Short mmCIF file of C-alpha atoms (C1' of nucleotides) in Angstrom, two decimals:
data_model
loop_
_atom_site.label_atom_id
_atom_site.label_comp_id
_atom_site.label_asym_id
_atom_site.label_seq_id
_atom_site.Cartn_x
_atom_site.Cartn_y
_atom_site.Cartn_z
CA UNK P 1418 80.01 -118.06 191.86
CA UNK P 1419 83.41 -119.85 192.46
CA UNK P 1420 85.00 -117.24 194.30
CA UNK P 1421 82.74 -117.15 197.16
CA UNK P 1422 83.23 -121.08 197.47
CA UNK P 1423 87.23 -120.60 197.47
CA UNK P 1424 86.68 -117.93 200.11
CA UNK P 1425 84.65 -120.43 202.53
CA UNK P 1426 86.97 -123.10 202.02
CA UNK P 1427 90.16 -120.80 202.99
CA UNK P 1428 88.40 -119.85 205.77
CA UNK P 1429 87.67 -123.32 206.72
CA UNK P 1430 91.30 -123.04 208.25
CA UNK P 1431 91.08 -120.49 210.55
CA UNK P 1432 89.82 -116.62 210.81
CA UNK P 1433 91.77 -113.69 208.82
CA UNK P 1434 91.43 -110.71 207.63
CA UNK P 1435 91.11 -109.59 203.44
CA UNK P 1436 94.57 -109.07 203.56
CA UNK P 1437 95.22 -112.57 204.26
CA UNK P 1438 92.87 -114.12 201.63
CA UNK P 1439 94.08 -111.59 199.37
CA UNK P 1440 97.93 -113.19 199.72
CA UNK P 1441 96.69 -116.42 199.46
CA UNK P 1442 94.82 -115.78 196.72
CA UNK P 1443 98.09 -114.09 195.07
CA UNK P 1444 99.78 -117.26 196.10
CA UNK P 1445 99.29 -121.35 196.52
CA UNK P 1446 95.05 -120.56 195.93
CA UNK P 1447 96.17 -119.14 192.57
CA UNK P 1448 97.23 -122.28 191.39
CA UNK P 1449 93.68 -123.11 191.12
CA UNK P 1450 91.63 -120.23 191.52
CA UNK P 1451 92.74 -116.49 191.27
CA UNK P 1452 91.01 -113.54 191.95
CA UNK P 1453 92.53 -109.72 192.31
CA UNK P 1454 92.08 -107.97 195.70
CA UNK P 1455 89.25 -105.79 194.75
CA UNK P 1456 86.85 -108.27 194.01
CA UNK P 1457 87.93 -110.62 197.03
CA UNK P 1458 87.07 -107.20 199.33
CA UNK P 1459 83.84 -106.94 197.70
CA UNK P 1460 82.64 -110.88 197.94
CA UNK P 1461 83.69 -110.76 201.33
CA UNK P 1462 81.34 -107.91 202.24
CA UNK P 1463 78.32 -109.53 200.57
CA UNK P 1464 79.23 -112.98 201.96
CA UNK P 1465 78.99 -111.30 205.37
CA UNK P 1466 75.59 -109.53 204.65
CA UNK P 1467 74.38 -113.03 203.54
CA UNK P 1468 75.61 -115.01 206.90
CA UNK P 1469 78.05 -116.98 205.16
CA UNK P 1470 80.75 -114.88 206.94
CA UNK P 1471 80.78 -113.00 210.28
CA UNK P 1472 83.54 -109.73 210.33
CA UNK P 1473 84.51 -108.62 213.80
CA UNK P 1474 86.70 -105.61 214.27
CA UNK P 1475 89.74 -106.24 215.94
CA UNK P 1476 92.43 -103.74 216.98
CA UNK P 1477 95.65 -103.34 215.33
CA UNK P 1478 98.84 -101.03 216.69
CA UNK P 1479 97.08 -97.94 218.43
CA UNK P 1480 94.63 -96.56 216.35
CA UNK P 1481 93.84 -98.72 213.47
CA UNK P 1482 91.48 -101.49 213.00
CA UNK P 1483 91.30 -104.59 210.65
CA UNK P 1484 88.44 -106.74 209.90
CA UNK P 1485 88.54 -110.63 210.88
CA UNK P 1486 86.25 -112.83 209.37
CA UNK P 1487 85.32 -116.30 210.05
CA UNK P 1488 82.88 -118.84 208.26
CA UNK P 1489 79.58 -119.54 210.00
CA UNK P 1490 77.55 -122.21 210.63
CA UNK P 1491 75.61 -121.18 207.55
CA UNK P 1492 78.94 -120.72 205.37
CA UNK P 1493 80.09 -124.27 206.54
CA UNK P 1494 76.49 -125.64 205.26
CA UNK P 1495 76.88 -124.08 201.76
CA UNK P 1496 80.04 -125.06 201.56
CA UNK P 1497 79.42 -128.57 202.10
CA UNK P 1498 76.34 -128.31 199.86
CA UNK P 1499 78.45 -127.29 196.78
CA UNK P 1500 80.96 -129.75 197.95
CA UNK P 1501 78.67 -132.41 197.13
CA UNK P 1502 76.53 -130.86 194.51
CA UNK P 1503 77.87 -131.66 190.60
CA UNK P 1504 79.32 -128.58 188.84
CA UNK P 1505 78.55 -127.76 185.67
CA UNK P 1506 81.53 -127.95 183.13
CA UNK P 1507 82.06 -124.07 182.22
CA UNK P 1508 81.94 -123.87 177.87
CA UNK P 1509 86.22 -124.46 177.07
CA UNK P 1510 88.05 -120.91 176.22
CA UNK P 1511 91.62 -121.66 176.01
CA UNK P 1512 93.79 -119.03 173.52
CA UNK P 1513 96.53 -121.02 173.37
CA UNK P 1514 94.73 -123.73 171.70
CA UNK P 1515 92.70 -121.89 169.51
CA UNK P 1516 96.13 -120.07 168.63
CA UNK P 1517 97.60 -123.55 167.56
CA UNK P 1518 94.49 -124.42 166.04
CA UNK P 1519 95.08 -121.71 163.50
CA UNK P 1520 99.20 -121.56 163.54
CA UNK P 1521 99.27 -121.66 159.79
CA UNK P 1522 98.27 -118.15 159.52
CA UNK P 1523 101.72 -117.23 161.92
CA UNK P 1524 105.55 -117.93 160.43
CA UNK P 1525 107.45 -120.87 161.01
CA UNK P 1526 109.13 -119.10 163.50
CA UNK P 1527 106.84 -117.28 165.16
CA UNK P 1528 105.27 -120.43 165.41
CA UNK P 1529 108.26 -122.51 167.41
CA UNK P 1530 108.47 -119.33 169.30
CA UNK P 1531 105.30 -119.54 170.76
CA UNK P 1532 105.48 -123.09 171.67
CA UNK P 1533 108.54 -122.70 173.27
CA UNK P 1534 107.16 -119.70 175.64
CA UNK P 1535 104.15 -122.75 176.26
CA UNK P 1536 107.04 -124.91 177.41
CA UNK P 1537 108.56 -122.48 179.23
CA UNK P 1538 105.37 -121.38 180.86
CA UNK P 1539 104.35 -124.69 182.05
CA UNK P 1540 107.80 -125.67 182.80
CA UNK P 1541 107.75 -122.84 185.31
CA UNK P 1542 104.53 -124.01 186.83
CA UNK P 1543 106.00 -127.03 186.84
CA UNK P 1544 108.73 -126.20 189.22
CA UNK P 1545 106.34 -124.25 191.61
CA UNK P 1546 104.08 -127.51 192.11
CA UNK P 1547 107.22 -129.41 192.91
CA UNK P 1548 108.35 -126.64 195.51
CA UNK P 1549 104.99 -126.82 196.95
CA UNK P 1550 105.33 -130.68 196.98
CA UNK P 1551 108.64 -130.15 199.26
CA UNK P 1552 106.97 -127.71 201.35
CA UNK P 1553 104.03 -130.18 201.86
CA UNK P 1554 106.52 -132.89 203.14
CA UNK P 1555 108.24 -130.74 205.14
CA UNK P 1556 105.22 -128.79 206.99
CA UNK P 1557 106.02 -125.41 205.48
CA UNK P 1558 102.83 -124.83 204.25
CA UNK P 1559 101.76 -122.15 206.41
CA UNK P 1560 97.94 -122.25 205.08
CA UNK P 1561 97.71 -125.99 204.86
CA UNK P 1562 99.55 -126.26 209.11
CA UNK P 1563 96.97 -124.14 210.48
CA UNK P 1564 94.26 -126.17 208.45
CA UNK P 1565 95.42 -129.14 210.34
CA UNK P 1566 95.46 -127.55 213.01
CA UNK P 1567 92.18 -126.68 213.70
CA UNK P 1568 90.40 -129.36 212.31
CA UNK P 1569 89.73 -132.99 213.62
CA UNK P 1570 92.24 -135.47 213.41
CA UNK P 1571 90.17 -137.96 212.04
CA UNK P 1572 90.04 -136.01 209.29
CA UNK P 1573 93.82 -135.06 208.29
CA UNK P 1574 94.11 -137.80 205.90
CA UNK P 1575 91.65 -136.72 203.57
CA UNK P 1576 92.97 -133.03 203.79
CA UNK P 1577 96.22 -133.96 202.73
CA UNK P 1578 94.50 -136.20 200.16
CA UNK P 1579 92.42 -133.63 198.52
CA UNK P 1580 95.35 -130.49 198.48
CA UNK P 1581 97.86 -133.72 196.99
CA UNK P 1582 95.20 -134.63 194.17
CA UNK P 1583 94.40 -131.28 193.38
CA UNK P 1584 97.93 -130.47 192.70
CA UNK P 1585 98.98 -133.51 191.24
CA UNK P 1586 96.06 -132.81 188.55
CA UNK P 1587 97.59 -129.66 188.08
CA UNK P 1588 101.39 -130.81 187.32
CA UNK P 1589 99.75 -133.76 185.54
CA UNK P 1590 98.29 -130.78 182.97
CA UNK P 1591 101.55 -128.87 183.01
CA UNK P 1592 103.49 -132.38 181.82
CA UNK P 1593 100.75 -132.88 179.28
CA UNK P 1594 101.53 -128.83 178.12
CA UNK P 1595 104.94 -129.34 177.45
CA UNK P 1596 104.47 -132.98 176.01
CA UNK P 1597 102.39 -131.43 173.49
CA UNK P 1598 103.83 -128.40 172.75
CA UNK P 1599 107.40 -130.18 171.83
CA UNK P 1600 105.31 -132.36 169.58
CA UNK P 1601 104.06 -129.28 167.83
CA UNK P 1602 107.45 -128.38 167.40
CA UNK P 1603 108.63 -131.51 165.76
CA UNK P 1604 105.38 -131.42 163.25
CA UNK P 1605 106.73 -127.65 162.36
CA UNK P 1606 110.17 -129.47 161.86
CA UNK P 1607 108.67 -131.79 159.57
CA UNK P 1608 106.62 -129.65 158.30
CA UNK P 1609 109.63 -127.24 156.89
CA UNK P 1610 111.57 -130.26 155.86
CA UNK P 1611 108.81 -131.15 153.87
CA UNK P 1612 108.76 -127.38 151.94
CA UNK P 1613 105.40 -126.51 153.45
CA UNK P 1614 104.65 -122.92 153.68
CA UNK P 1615 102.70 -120.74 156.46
CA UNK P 1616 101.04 -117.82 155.42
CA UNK P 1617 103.49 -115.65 157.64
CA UNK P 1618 106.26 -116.97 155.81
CA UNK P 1619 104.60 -115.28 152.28
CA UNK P 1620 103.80 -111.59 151.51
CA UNK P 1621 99.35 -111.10 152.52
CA UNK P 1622 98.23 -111.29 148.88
CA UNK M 308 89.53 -110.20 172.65
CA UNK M 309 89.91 -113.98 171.48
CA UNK M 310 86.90 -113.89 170.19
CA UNK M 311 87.47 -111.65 167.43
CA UNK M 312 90.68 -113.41 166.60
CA UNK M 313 88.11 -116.95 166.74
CA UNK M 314 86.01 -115.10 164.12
CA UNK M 315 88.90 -113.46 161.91
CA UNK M 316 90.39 -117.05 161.36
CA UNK M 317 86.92 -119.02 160.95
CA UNK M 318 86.03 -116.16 158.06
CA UNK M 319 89.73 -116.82 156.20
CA UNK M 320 87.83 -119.96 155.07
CA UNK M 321 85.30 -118.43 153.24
CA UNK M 322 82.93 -115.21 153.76
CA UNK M 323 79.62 -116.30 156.06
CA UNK M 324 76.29 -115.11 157.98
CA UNK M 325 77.00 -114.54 161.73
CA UNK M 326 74.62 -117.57 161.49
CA UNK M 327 76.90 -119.67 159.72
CA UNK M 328 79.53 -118.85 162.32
CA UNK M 329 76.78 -119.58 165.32
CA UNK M 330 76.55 -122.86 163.69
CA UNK M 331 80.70 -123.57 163.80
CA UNK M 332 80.74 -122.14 166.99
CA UNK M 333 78.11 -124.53 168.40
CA UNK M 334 80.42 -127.07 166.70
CA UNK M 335 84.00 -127.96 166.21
CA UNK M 336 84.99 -123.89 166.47
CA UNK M 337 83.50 -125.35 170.29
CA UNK M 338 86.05 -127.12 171.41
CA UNK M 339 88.39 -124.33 171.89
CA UNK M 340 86.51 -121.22 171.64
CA UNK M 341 82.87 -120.76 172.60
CA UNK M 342 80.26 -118.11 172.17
CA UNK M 343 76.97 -117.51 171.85
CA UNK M 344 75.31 -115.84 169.31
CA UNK M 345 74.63 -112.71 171.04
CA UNK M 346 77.94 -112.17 171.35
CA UNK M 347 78.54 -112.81 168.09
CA UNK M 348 76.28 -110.65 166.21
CA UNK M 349 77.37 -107.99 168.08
CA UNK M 350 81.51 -108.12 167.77
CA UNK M 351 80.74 -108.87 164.06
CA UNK M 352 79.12 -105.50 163.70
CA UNK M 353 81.82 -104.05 165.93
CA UNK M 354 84.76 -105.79 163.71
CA UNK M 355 82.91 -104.30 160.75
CA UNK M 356 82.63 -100.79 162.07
CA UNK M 357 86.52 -101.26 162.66
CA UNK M 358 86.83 -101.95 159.22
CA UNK M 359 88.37 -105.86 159.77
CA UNK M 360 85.12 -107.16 158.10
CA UNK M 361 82.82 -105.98 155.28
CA UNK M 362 79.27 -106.90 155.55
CA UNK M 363 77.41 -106.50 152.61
CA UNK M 364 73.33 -107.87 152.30
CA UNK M 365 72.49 -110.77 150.15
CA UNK M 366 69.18 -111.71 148.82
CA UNK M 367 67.66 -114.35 150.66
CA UNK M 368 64.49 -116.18 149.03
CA UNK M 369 61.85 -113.42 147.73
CA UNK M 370 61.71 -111.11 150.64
CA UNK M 371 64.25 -111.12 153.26
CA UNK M 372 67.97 -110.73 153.19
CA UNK M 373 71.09 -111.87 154.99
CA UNK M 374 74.70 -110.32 155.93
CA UNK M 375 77.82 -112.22 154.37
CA UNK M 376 80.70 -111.06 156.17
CA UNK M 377 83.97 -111.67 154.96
CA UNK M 378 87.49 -110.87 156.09
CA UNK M 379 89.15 -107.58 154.52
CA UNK M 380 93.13 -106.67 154.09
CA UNK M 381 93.09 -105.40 157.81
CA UNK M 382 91.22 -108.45 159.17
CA UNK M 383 93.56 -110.68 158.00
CA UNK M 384 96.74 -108.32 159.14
CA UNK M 385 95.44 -108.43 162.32
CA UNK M 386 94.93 -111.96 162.36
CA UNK M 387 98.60 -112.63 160.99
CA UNK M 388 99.78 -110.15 163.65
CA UNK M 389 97.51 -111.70 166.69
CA UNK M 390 99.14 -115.39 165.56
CA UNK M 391 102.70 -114.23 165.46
CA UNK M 392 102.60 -112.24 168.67
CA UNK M 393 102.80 -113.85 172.06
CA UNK M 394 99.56 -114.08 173.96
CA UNK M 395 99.67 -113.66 177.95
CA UNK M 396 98.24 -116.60 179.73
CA UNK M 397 95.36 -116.26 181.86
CA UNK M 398 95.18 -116.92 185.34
CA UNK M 399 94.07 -120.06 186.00
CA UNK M 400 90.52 -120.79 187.18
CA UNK M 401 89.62 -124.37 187.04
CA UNK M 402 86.15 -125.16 189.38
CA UNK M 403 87.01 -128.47 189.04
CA UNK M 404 90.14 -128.62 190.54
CA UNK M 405 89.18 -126.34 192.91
CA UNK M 406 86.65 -128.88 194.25
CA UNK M 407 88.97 -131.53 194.34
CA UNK M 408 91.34 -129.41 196.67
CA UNK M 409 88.93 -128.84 199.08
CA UNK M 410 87.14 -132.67 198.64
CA UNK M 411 87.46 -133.52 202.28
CA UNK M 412 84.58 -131.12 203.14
CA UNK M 413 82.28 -134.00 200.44
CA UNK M 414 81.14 -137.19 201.28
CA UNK M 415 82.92 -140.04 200.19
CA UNK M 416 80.31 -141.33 197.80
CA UNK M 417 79.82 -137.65 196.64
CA UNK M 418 83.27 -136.99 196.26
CA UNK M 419 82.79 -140.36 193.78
CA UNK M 420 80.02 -138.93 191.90
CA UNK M 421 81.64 -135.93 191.27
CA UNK M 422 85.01 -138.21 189.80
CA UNK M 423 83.01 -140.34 187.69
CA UNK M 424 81.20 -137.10 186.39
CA UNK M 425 84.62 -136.04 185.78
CA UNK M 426 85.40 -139.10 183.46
CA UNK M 427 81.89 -139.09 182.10
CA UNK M 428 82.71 -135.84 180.78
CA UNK M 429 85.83 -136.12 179.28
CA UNK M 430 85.16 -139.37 177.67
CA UNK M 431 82.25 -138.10 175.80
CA UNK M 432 84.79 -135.19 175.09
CA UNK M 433 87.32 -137.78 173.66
CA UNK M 434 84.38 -139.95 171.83
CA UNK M 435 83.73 -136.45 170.06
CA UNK M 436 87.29 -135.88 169.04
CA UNK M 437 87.66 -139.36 168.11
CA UNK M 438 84.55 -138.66 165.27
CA UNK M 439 86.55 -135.37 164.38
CA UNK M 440 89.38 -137.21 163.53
CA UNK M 441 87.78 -139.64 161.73
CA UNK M 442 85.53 -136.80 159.84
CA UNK M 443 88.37 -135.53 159.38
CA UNK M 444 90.34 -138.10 157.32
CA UNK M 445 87.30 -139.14 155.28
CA UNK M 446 87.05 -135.06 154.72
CA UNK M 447 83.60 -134.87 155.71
CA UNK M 448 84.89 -131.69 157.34
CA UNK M 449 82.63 -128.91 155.90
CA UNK M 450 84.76 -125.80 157.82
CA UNK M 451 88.33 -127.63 156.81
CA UNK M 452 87.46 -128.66 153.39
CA UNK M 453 85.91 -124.71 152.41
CA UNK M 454 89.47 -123.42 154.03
CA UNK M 455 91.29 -126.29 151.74
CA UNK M 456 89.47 -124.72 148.72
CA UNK M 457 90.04 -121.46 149.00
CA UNK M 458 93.59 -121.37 150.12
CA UNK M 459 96.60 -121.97 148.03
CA UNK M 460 97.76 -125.41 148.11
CA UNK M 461 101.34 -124.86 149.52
CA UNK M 462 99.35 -123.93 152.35
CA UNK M 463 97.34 -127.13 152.73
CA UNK M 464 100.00 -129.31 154.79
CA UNK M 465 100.39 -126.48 157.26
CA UNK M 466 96.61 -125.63 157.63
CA UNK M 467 95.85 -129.60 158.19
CA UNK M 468 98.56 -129.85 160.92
CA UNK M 469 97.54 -126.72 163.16
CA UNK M 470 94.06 -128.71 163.18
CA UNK M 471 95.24 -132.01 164.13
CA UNK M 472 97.63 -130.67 166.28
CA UNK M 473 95.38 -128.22 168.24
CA UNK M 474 92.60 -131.07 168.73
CA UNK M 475 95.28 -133.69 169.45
CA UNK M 476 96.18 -131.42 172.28
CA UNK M 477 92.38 -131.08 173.72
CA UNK M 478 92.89 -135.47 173.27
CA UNK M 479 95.57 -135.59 175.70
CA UNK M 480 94.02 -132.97 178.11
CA UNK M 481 90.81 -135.25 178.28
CA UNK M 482 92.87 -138.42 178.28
CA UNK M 483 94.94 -136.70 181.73
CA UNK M 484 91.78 -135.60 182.98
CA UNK M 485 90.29 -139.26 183.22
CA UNK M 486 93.28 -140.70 184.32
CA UNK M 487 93.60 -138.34 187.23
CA UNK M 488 90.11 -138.68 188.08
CA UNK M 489 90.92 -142.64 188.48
CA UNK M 490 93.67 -142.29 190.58
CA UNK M 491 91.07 -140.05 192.94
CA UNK M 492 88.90 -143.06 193.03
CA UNK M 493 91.66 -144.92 193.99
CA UNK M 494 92.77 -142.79 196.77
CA UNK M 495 89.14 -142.48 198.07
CA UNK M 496 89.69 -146.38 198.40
CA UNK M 497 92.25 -146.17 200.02
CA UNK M 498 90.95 -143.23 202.55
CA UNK M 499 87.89 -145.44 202.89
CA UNK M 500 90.14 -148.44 203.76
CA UNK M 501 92.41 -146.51 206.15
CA UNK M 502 89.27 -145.36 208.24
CA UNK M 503 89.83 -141.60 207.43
CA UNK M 504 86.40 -139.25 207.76
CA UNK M 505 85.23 -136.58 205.37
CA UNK M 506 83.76 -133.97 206.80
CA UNK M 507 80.41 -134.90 205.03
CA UNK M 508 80.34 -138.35 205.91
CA UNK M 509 79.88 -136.55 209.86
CA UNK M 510 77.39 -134.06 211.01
CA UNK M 511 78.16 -130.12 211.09
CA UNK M 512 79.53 -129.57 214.61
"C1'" DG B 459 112.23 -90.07 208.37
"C1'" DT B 460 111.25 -93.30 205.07
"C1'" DA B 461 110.53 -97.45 202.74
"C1'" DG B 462 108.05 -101.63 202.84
"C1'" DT B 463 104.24 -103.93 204.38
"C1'" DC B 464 99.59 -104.07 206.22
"C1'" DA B 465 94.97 -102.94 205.24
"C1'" DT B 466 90.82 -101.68 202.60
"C1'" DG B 467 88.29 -99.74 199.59
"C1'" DT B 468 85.79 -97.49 194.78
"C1'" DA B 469 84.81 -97.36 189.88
"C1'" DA B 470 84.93 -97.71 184.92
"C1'" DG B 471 84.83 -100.92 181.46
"C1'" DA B 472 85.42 -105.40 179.00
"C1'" DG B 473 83.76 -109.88 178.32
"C1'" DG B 474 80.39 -113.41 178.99
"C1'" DT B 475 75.60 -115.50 180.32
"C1'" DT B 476 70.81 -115.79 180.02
"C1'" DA B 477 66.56 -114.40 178.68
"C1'" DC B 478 63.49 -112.01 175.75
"C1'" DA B 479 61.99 -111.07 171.12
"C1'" DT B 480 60.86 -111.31 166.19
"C1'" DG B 481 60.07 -112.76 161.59
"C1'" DA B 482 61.13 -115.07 156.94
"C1'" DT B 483 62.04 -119.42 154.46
"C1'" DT B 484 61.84 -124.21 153.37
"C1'" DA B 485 60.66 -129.00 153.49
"C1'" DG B 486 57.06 -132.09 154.37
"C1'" DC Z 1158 49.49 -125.51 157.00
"C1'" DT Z 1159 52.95 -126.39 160.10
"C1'" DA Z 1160 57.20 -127.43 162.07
"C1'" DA Z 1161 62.01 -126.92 161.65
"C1'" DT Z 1162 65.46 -124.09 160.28
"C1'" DC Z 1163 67.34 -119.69 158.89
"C1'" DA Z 1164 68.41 -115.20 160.50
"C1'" DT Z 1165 69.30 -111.33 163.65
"C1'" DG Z 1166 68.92 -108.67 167.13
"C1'" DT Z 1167 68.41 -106.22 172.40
"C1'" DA Z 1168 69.02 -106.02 177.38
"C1'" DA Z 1169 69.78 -107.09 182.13
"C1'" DC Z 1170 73.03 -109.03 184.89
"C1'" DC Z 1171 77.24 -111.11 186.64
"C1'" DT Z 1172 82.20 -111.73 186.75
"C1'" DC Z 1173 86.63 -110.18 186.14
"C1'" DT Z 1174 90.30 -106.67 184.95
"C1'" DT Z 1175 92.58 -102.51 185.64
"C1'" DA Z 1176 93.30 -98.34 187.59
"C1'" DC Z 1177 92.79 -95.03 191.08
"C1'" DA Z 1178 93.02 -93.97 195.94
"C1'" DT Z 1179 94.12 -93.74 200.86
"C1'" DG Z 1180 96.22 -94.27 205.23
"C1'" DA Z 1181 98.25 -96.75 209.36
"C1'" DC Z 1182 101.99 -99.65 211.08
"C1'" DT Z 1183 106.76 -101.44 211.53
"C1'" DA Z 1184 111.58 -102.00 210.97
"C1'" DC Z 1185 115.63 -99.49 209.89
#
DNA sequence: GTAGTCATGTAAGAGGTTACATGATTAG
DNA sequence: CTAATCATGTAACCTCTTACATGACTAC
C-alpha cells in the first residue's frame, strides 16, 4: 500500500499526467521507492475511482489526449493521515546478506568478487546521491522547484528538510555498504592466509 | 527465488521437518530472510519435486509421522552455483525512508514519534544481535553448532566468519539507522526553533 | 519519412501475506 | 485431562515483475 502513498505525495507538487510519475518514478523517486509503469497506470486509476485523485482530459497536439491528475482534498487527508500514522516495519529480505551469511559454500574468489560488485554497486549509488546533492544546491531539481513552488512559504524549510534527510539516510546506508563489504574482504584475506578452505574451493563430495 | 536458496543452505546443516525450518526461520534464519510457514511447506514440496531435496517420512510417536528433508547432490550444486554467481540487486523500496522524504506533510511531534519508533526498532534489533553474538561465542547456537558437526573441519573458520560477518553487517545497518534517526530529531529542533510549519501542524486548506 | 519521445494500457505469473483448518504428541 | 507444542497443509488476496501491445506527437 506504499505506492499509492508515493503517488499522493508526488502529486503534492503539482498536477501531471502517468507519464510524468512514471519518469519520476524511473528516476530521483526510485531512490526510495520504485515501481514499473504498469502498475503506477493501474494505482492511478483506482486512486481516482476512490477520490484520492481527480483525472481530467486535457488536449495534446491535434487529436490526442492525455490524462492529468491532481490530488484531492480527500488524497491530501490520507496522505497526511499515513504521514502521521506509525508504519509497520516490513519482515527484512535482503539477498545480499543472506548471500554473505552463507559465503562459505562460494570460492574464495567468487566470494571477493561479489563483494566487490557490493562496493561497486553502492559506490555508484553513492555518486548519484551526491549529484542529486549538487542539483539540490543549485535548484536543478525540476520535481523538488515546482514543489516549492506551489506550496506555502512557511513551509519550504521543512521540504528541503525532509528530501535532505531522506537522502542523507540513503548515502549514510550506501557508506555503511561499502564499509562492510571491504571488511568482508579483509576477513577472506585473513581467512586464506590462515589456510581456511570454502567449500567452492574443494570438489562437492 | 531466495527463498529456496534460504532453505538449501539452512538444510546443509543437517536434514529437518519444514517445522524445524519454521522454527529457524522465526529465528536467527529471521534476520535476513523471512517466511512463513505456508510458504515454506509449499517450496519444500516444490524443491523436492525438482529433485534438490528428498523427503522421506519418519515415525513420529505411535501413530503419526513427519517429513525429514534433506539436501541431495543437486541441492547443494545449486546452492554452490547460486553463492558463486552474482545476484541482481533489487530495486529499492524502503517505507521508511519514503516517509521521511515526504515528513513535512506530518506534524512535528508525529514526525518525532515516528523517529523514536525508528530507534526503538533498531535498538531492540541491535539488543538481539548483541545476544546472537554472545550465543554465539558461548556456542549455545543450536543451527551453527549442527552445521559445525556435520561439516569438515577445514571448513569451520570459513563457515563461522560468513555468520559473524553477515550479522555484523545487519549491526552496522541498525547502528546507521539510529544515528540517522537522531540527527532527524535534531533537525526537527532546529525547524521548530527556526519557526518553519509542517503541513500537519496547520489545517488542510 | 523516420526515429525518439510521449502516452497508456493489458495480462500472465511469481512471490508474499493472512486467514482458515486440522490433528497427533508430550509434559504437567 | 488439558494445555502447549509438534506438524502440515489449503486458499484468497495483494503486490510486483515481465512481457506484450498500440498509437500519436515532435524534431530532424
Amino acid at each position: 500500500m506504499s505506492l499509492r502513498h508515493a503517488l499522493l505525495a508526488v502529486l503534492t507538487a503539482e498536477p501531471m499526467t502517468g507519464y510524468d510519475l512514471v519518469k519520476y518514478f524511473d528516476g530521483t523517486v526510485a531512490f526510495v521507492w520504485s515501481a514499473p509503469h504498469s502498475q503506477i497506470y493501474t494505482e492511478l486509476r483506482k486512486m481516482e475511482h476512490e477520490g484520492l485523485l481527480d483525472g481530467k482530459l486535457v488536449a495534446r497536439g491535434e487529436r490526442a489526449e492525455k490524462r492529468l491528475f491532481s490530488i484531492t482534498a480527500g488524497g491530501e487527508a490520507e496522505l497526511r493521515r499515513w504521514e502521521s500514522a506509525a508504519t509497520p516495519y516490513p519482515a527484512e529480505r535482503s539477498v545480499h546478506r543472506l548471500k554473505a551469511a552463507y559465503m562459505e559454500w562460494s570460492s574464495l574468489n567468487a566470494a571477493r568478487a561479489q563483494l566487490q560488485a557490493h562496493i561497486r554497486h553502492y559506490r555508484r549509488r553513492l555518486e548519484n546521491f551526491e549529484q542529486y546533492f549538487e542539483d539540490m544546491a543549485e535548484h536543478r531539481v525540476q520535481l523538488l522547484s515546482r514543489r516549492l513552488e506551489t506550496q506555502p512559504v512557511e513551509r519550504h524549510k521543512a521540504i528541503e528538510m525532509a528530501k535532505a534527510f531522506a537522502f542523507k539516510g540513503e548515502m549514510s546506508r550506501a557508506r555503511m555498504e561499502i564499509e562492510w563489504a571491504n571488511e568482508g574482504l579483509a576477513a577472506l584475506d585473513e581467512l586464506e592466509r590462515s589456510g581456511a578452505v570454502l567449500a567452492g574451493d574443494q570438489p562437492p563430495a
